[in-house]
Coordinates of C-alpha atoms in Angstrom, one line a residue:
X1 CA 0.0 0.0 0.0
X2 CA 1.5 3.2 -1.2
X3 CA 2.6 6.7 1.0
X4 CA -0.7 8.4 0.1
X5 CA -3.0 5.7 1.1
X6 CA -1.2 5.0 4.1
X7 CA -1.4 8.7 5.1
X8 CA -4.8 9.0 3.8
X9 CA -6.4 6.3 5.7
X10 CA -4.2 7.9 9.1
X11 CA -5.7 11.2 8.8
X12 CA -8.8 10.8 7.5
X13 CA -10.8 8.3 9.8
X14 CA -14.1 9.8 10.2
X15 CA -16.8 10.8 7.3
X16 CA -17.0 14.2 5.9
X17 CA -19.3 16.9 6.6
X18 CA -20.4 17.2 2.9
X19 CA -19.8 16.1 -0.5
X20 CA -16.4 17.8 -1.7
X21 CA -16.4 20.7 -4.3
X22 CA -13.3 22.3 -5.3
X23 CA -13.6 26.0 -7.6
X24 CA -10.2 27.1 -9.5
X25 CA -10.8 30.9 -10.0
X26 CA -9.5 32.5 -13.4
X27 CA -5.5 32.0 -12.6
X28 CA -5.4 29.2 -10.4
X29 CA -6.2 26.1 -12.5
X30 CA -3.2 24.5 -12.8
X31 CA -2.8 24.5 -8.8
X32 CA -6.5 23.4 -9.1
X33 CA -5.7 20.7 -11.3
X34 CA -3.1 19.5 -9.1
X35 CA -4.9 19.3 -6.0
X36 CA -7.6 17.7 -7.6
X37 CA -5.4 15.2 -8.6
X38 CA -3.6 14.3 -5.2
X39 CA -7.3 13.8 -4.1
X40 CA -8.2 11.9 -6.6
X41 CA -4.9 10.0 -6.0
X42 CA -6.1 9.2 -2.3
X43 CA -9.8 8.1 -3.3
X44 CA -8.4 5.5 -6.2
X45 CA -5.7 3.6 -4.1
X46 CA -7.9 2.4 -1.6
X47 CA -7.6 -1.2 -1.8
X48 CA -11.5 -2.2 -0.6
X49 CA -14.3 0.3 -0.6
X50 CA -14.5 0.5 3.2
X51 CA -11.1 2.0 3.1
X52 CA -12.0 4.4 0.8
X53 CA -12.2 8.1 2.2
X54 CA -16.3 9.1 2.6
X55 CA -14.9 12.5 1.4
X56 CA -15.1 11.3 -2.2
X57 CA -18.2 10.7 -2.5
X58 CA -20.3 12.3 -4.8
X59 CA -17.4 13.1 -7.8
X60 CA -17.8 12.1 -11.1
X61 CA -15.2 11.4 -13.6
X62 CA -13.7 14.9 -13.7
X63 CA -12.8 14.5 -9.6
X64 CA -14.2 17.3 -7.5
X65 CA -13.1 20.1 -9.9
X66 CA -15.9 22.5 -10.1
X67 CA -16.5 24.8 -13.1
X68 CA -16.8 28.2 -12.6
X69 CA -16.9 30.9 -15.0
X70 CA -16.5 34.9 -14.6
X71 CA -17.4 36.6 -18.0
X72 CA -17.0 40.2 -19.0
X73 CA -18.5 43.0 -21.1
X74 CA -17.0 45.3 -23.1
X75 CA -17.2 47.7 -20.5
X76 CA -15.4 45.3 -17.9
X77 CA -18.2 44.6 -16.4
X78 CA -18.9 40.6 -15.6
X79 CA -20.4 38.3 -13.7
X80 CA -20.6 35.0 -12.2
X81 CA -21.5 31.6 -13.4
X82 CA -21.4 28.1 -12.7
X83 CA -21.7 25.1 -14.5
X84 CA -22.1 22.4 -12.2
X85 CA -24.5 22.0 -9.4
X86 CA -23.3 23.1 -5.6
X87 CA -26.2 22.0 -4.0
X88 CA -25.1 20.2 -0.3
X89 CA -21.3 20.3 -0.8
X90 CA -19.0 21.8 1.2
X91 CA -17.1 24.0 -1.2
X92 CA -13.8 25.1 -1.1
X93 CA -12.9 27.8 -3.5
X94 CA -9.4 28.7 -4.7
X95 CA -8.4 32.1 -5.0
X96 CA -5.0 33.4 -6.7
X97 CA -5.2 38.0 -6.5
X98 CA -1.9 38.0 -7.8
X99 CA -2.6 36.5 -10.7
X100 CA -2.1 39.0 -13.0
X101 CA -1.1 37.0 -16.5
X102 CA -5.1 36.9 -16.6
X103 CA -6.4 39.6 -19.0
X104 CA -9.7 40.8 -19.9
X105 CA -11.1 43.2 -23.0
X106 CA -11.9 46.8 -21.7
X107 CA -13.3 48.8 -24.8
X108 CA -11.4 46.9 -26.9
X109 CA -7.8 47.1 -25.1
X110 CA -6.3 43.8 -23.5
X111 CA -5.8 44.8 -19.8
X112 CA -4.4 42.8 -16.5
X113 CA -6.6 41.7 -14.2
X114 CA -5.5 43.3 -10.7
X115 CA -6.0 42.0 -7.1
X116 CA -9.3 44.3 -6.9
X117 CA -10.6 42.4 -10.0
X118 CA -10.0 38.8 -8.6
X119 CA -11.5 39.7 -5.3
X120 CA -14.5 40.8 -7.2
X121 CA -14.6 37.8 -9.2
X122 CA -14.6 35.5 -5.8
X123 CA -17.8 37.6 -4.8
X124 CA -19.5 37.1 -7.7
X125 CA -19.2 33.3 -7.5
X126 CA -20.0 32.9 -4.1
X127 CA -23.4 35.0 -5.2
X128 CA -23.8 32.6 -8.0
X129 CA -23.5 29.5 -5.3
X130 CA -26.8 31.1 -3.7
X131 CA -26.9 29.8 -0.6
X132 CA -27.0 26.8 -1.6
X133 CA -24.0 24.6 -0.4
X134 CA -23.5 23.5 2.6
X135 CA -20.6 25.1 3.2
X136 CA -18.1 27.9 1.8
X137 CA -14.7 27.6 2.6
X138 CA -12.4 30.5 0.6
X139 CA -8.3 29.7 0.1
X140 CA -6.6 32.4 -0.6
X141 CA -3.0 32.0 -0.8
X142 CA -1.9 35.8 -0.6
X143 CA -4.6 37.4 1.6
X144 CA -6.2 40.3 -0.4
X145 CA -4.5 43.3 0.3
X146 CA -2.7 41.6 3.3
X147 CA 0.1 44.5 3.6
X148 CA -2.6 46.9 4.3
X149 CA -3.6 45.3 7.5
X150 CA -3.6 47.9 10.3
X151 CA -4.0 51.7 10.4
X152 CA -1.3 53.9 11.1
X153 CA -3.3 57.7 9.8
X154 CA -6.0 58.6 7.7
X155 CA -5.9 55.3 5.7
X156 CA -8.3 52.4 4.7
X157 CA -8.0 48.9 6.6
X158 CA -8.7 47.0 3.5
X159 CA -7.8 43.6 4.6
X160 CA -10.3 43.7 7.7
X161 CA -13.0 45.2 5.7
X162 CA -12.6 42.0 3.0
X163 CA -12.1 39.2 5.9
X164 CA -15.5 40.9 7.0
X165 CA -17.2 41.2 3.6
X166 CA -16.5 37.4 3.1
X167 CA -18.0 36.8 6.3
X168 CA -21.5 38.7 5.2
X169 CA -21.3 36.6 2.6
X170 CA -21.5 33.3 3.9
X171 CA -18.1 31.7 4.0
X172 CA -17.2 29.6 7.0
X173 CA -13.6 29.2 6.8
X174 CA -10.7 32.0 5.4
X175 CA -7.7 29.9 4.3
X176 CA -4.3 31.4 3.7
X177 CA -0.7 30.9 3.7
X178 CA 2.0 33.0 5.8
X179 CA -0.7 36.1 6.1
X180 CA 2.0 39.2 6.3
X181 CA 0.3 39.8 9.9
X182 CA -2.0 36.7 11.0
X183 CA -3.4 39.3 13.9
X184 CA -5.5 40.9 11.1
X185 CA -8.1 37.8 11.5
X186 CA -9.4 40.1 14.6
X187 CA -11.7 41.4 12.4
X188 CA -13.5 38.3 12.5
X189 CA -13.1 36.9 15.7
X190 CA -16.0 34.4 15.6
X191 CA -15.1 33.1 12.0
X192 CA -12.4 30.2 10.6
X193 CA -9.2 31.9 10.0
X194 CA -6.0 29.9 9.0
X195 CA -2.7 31.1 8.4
X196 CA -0.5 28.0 7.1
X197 CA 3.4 28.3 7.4
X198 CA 5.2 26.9 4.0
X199 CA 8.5 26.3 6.3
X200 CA 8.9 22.8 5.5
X201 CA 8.6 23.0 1.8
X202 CA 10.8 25.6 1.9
X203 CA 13.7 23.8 3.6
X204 CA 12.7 20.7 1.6
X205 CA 13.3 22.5 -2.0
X206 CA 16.5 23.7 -0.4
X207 CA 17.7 20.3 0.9
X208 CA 16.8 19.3 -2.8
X209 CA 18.6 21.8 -4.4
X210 CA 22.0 21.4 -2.4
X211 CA 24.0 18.3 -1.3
X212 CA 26.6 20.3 0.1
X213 CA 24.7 22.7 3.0
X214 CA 26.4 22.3 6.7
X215 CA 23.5 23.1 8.9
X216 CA 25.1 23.6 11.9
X217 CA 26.0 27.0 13.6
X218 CA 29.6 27.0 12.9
X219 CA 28.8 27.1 9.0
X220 CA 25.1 28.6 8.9
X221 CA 22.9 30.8 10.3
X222 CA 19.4 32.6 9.3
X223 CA 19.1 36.5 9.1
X224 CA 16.2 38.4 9.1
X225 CA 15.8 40.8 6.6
X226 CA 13.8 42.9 9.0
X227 CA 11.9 43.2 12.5
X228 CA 8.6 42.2 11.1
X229 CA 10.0 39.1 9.9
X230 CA 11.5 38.0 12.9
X231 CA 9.4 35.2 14.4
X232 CA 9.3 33.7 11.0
X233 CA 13.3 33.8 10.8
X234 CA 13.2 32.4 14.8
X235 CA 11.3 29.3 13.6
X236 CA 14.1 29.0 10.9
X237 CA 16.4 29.0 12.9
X238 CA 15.4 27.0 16.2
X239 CA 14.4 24.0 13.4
X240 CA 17.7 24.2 12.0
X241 CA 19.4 24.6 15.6
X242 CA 21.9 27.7 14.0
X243 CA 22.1 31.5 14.9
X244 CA 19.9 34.5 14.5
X245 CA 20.9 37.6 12.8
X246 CA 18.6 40.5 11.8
X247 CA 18.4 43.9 9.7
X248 CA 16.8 46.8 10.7
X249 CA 14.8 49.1 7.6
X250 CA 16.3 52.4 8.4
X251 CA 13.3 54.4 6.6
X252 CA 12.9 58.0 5.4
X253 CA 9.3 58.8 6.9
X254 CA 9.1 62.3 5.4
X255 CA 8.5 61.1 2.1
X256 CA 6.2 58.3 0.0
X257 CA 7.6 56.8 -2.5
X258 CA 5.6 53.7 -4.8
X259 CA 3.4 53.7 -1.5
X260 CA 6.2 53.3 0.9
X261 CA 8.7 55.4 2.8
X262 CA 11.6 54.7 0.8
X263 CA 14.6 52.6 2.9
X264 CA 18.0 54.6 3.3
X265 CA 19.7 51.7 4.9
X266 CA 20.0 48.4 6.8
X267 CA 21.8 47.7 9.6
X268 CA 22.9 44.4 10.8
X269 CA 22.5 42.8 14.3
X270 CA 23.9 39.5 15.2
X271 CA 26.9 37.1 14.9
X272 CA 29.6 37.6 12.0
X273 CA 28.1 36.1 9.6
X274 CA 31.5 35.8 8.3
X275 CA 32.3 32.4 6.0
X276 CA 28.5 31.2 6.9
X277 CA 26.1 30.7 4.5
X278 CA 23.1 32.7 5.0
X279 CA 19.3 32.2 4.9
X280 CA 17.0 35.0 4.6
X281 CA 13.6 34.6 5.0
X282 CA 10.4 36.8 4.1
X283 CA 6.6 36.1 3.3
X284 CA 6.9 38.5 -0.2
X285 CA 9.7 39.8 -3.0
X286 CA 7.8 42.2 -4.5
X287 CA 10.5 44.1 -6.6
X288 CA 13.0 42.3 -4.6
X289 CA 15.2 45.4 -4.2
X290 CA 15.4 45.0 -0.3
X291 CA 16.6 41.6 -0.4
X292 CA 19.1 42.2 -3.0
X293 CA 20.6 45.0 -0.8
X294 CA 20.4 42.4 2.4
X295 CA 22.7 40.4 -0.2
X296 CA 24.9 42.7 -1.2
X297 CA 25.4 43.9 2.7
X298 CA 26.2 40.2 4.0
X299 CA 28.6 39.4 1.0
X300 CA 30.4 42.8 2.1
X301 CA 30.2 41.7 5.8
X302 CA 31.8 38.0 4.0
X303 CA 28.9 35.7 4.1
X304 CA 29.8 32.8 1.5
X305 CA 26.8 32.2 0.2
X306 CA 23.3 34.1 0.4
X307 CA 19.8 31.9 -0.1
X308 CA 16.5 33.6 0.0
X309 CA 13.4 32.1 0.7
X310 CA 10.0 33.7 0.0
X311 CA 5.9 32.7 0.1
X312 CA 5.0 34.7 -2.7
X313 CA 8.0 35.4 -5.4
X314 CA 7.0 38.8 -7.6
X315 CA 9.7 40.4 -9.4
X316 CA 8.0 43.3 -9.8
X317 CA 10.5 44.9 -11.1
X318 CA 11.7 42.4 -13.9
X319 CA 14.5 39.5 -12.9
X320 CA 17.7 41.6 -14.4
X321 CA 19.0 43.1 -10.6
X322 CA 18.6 39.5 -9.4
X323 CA 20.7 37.9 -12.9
X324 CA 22.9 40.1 -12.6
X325 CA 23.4 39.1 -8.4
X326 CA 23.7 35.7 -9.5
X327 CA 26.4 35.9 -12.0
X328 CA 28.5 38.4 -9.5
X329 CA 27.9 35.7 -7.1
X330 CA 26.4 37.9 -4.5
X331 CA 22.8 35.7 -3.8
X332 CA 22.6 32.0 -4.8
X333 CA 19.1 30.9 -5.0
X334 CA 15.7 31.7 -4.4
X335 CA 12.8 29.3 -3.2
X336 CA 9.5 30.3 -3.2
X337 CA 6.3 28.1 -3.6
X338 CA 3.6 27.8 -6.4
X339 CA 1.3 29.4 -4.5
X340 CA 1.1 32.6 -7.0
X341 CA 1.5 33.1 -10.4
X342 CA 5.4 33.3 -11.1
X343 CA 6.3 34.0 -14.7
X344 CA 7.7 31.1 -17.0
X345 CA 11.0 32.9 -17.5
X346 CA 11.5 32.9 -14.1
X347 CA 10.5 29.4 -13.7
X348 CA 13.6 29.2 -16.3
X349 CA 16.3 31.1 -14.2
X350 CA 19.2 28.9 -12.8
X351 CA 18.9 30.6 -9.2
X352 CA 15.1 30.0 -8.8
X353 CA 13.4 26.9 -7.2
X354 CA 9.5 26.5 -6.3
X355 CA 8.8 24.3 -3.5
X356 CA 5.2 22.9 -4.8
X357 CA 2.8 23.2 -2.2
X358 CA -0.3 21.5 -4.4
X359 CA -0.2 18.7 -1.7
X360 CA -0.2 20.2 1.3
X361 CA -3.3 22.4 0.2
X362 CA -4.9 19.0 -0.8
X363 CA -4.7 17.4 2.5
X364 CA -6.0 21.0 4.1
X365 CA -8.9 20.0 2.1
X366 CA -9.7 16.6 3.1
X367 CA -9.0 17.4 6.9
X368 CA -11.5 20.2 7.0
X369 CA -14.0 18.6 4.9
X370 CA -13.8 16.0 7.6
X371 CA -14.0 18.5 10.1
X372 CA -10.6 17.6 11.8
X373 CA -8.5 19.3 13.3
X374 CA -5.4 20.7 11.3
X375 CA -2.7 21.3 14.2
X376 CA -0.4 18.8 12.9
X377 CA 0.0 20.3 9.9
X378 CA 0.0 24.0 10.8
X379 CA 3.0 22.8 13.0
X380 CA 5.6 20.9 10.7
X381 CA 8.0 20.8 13.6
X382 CA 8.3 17.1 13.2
X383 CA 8.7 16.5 9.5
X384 CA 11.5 19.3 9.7
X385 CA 13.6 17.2 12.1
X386 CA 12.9 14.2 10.0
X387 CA 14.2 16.0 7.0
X388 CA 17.0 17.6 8.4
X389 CA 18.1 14.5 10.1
X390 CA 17.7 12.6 6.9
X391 CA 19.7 15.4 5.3
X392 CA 22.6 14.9 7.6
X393 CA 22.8 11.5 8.0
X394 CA 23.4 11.7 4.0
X395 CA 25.5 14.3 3.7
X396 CA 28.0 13.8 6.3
X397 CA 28.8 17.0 8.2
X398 CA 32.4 18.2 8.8

């Protein structure tokens, strides 16, 4: 009996509270497609039908792939449509804002759809479900406008209002991954709010990427890039038993600049970092410029080699500073996961890696539509120290 069953039958004892219905929004069908298939996986290599999990029931031959449709007017405005009944399932919906290769035709011009227009899109399709299933679950990898979180002036708080909106709207559970500040789920303190860590995927891509990694604290440590990335960077670095370092974002506050107050340096505090490889971890690159100057600033202070690792991987501002880091040998790599859209020539780039995270979202799934509890796998404690054990038992360390 293979992995998957194995871990299946483990985790999944009890009958679901529903038939289960997964949506792809516009953006998100491949990571759609591969969820439905691990699920699919899980139903099929059941050996006897008692051992089969109840949570399949009800799929046809397309697995529990829902379809869902958003189409537009000239005019950009559109509206929400489904193609297969909902009736009685408990419906999780997959939601990617930062998709933007998805276009649309506004009087006649081929334009990006932003995170405004996605969010807009979910709404419309839990409208179109009516009331009618049994439950709404929404998965949002990036949390809608999760950097605007908390109000520091005159400014909106539009994360809290959407985590409320949904709420109005029926959904039951809000599912995201490494939310920039999880305390924003405040704003609905009597609603499902997850936010899932990608830490072991993370380490795993990077285990896979490298034979040669001494993780120890004579020969690696993990730096934060700044002090609202710390406890992220503290979890790094207790799993992998090495130092902790950390930048602080000097920031000029009398001006705006792209929506931020512009950085005019960082400063280290820590251990040398000297000789070490470094690990630097945050939840986004958006243009990337603050981790390449965190590179830059640890190869100067001698770091030997620099990895990043990030939850959602932009580039905003095109892959040529980060080329052109590789080939001076100032950063080394860059993991992020699948959870966004990333751009096929950056899927191409020597120095990137994507740590899939299409199964981990899967067994999310299943446990909730059985209505168990998902502790063990917000907490990956224990499958880091098998992997780094495993890790070190094959490559020796010095």
């Amino acid at each position: 009996m293979n992995e998957n069953n194995n871990v299946a039958k483990q985790k999944f004892p009890m009958r679901p509270v529903a038939p289960l219905g997964v949506i792809a929004m516009n953006g998100c069908q491949e990571l759609g497609h591969r969820v439905n298939e691990f699920l699919m996986s899980w139903q099929q290599d059941s050996s006897t039908s008692d051992q089969r999990l109840h949570s399949f029931y009800g799929t046809d031959k397309n697995g529990f792939l829902l379809e869902a449709h958003c189409p537009r007017f000239g005019t950009g405005e559109a509206k929400g449509m489904l193609k297969d009944s909902v009736r009685g399932y408990d419906l999780f919906i997959i939601c990617d804002v930062g998709a933007y290769q998805c276009t649309y035709k506004l009087y006649g011009k081929e334009v990006p759809m932003t995170p405004d227009e996605h969010f807009a899109d979910l709404k419309r399709i839990i409208a179109a479900v009516s009331g009618k299933a049994y439950r709404i679950n929404v998965i949002m990898p990036m949390l809608y406008e999760g950097r605007q979180h908390r109000r520091t002036a005159r400014e909106s708080m539009d994360c809290a209002m959407m985590l409320q909106e949904l709420v109005r709207m029926g959904v039951s559970n809000i599912i995201t991954f490494d939310a920039h500040d999880p305390r924003v789920q405040n704003a609905i303190p009597l609603s499902g709010f997850e936010s899932i860590m990608p830490t072991y995927q993370i380490l795993k891509a990077m285990c896979h990427s490298y034979d040669d990694l001494k993780i120890d604290k004579n020969h690696m440590m993990v730096v934060s890039p700044d002090e609202g990335a710390i406890s992220r960077n503290i979890y790094y670095s207790s799993a992998m038993g090495v130092d902790l370092g950390m930048f602080y974002k000097r920031r000029d506050y009398t001006q705006v600049i792209n929506g931020r107050n512009p950085i005019v340096a960082h400063e280290y505090m820590g251990e040398s970092v000297e000789g070490k490889d470094i690990f630097v971890a945050d939840d986004i690159i958006s243009s990337g410029d603050s981790m390449l100057d965190l590179a830059y600033s640890l190869k100067k202070r001698g770091a030997k080699r620099v990895f990043a690792g990030a939850t959602f991987a932009f580039f905003t501002n095109g892959l040529e500073g980060f080329d052109n880091a590789y080939k001076e040998g100032v950063i080394d790599h860059v993991f992020a996961t699948n959870l966004t859209y990333a751009m096929p020539e950056l899927l191409q780039r020597p120095w990137f890696s994507q740590a899939d995270m299409s199964k981990y979202m899967a067994f999310v799934i299943a446990t909730i539509n059985h209505d168990q509890s998902i502790s063990y796998l917000l907490n990956p404690w224990n499958r880091i120290e098998k992997l780094l054990t495993c890790y070190r038992a094959e490559h020796p360390q010095d």
